[in-house]
Short mmCIF file of C-alpha atoms and ligand atoms in Angstrom, two decimals:
data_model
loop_
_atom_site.label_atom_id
_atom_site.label_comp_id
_atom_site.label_asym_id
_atom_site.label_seq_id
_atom_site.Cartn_x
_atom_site.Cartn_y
_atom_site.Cartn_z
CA UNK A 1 -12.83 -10.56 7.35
CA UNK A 2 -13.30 -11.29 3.41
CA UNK A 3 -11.65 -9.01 1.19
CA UNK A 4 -11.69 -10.49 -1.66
CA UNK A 5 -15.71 -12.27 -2.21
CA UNK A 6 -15.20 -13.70 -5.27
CA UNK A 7 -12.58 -15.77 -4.41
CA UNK A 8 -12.87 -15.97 -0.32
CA UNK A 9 -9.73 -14.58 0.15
CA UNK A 10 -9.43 -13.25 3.83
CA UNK A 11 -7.43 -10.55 5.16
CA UNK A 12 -5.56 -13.04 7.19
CA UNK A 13 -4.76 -14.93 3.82
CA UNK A 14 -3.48 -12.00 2.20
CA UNK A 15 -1.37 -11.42 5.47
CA UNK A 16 0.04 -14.43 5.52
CA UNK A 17 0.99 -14.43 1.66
CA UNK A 18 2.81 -10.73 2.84
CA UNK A 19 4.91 -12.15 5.50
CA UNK A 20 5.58 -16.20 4.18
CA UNK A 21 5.49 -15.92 0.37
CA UNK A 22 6.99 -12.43 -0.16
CA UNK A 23 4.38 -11.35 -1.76
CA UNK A 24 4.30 -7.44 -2.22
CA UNK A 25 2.16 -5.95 -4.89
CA UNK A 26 -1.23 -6.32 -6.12
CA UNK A 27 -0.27 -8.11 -9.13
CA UNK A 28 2.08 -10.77 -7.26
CA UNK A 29 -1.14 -11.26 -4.88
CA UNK A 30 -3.38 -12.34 -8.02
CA UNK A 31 -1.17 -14.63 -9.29
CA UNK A 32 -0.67 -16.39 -6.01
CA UNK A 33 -4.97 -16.13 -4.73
CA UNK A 34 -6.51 -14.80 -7.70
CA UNK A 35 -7.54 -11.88 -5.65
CA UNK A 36 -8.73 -9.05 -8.18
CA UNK A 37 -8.98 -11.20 -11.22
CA UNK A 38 -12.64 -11.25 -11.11
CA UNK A 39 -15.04 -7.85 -10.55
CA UNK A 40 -11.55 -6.12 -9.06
CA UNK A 41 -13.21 -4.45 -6.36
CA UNK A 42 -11.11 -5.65 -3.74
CA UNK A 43 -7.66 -4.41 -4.85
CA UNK A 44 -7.87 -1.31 -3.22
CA UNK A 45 -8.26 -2.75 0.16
CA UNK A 46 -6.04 -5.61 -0.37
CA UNK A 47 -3.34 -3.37 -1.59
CA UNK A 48 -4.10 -0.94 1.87
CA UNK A 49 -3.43 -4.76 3.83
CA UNK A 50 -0.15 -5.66 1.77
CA UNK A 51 1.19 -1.83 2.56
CA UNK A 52 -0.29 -2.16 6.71
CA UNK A 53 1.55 -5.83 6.77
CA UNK A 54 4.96 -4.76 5.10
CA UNK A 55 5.25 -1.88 7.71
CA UNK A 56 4.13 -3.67 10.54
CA UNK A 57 7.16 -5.70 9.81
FE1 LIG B 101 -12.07 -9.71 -5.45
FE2 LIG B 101 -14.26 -9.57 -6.91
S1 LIG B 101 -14.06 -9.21 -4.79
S2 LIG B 101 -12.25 -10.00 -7.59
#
């Protein structure tokens, strides 16, 4: 599923960044895919998918 449009970012993507590039904010997420940089509608969902991914760990 694409959270992020403006950049293609899936939610697998943004999983993956979670759990092998110890990525855990927002922020840290747009620096690494540029998710949010754009229109910003996304971050609310990709920050519910960073918070599901670190407590599924
Ligand atoms: Fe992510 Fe626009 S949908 S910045």
């Amino acid at each position: 599923m694409y959270v992020c449009l403006c950049h293609g970012i899936t939610d697998k993507a943004i999983k993956r960044a979670v759990r092998e590039d110890g990525v855990g904010s927002t922020r840290e997420l747009r620096t690494k895919l540029g998710v949010g940089s754009q229109c910003g509608r996304c971050i609310q969902m990709a920050q519910d998918i960073i918070d599901m991914t670190i407590i599924d760990e």
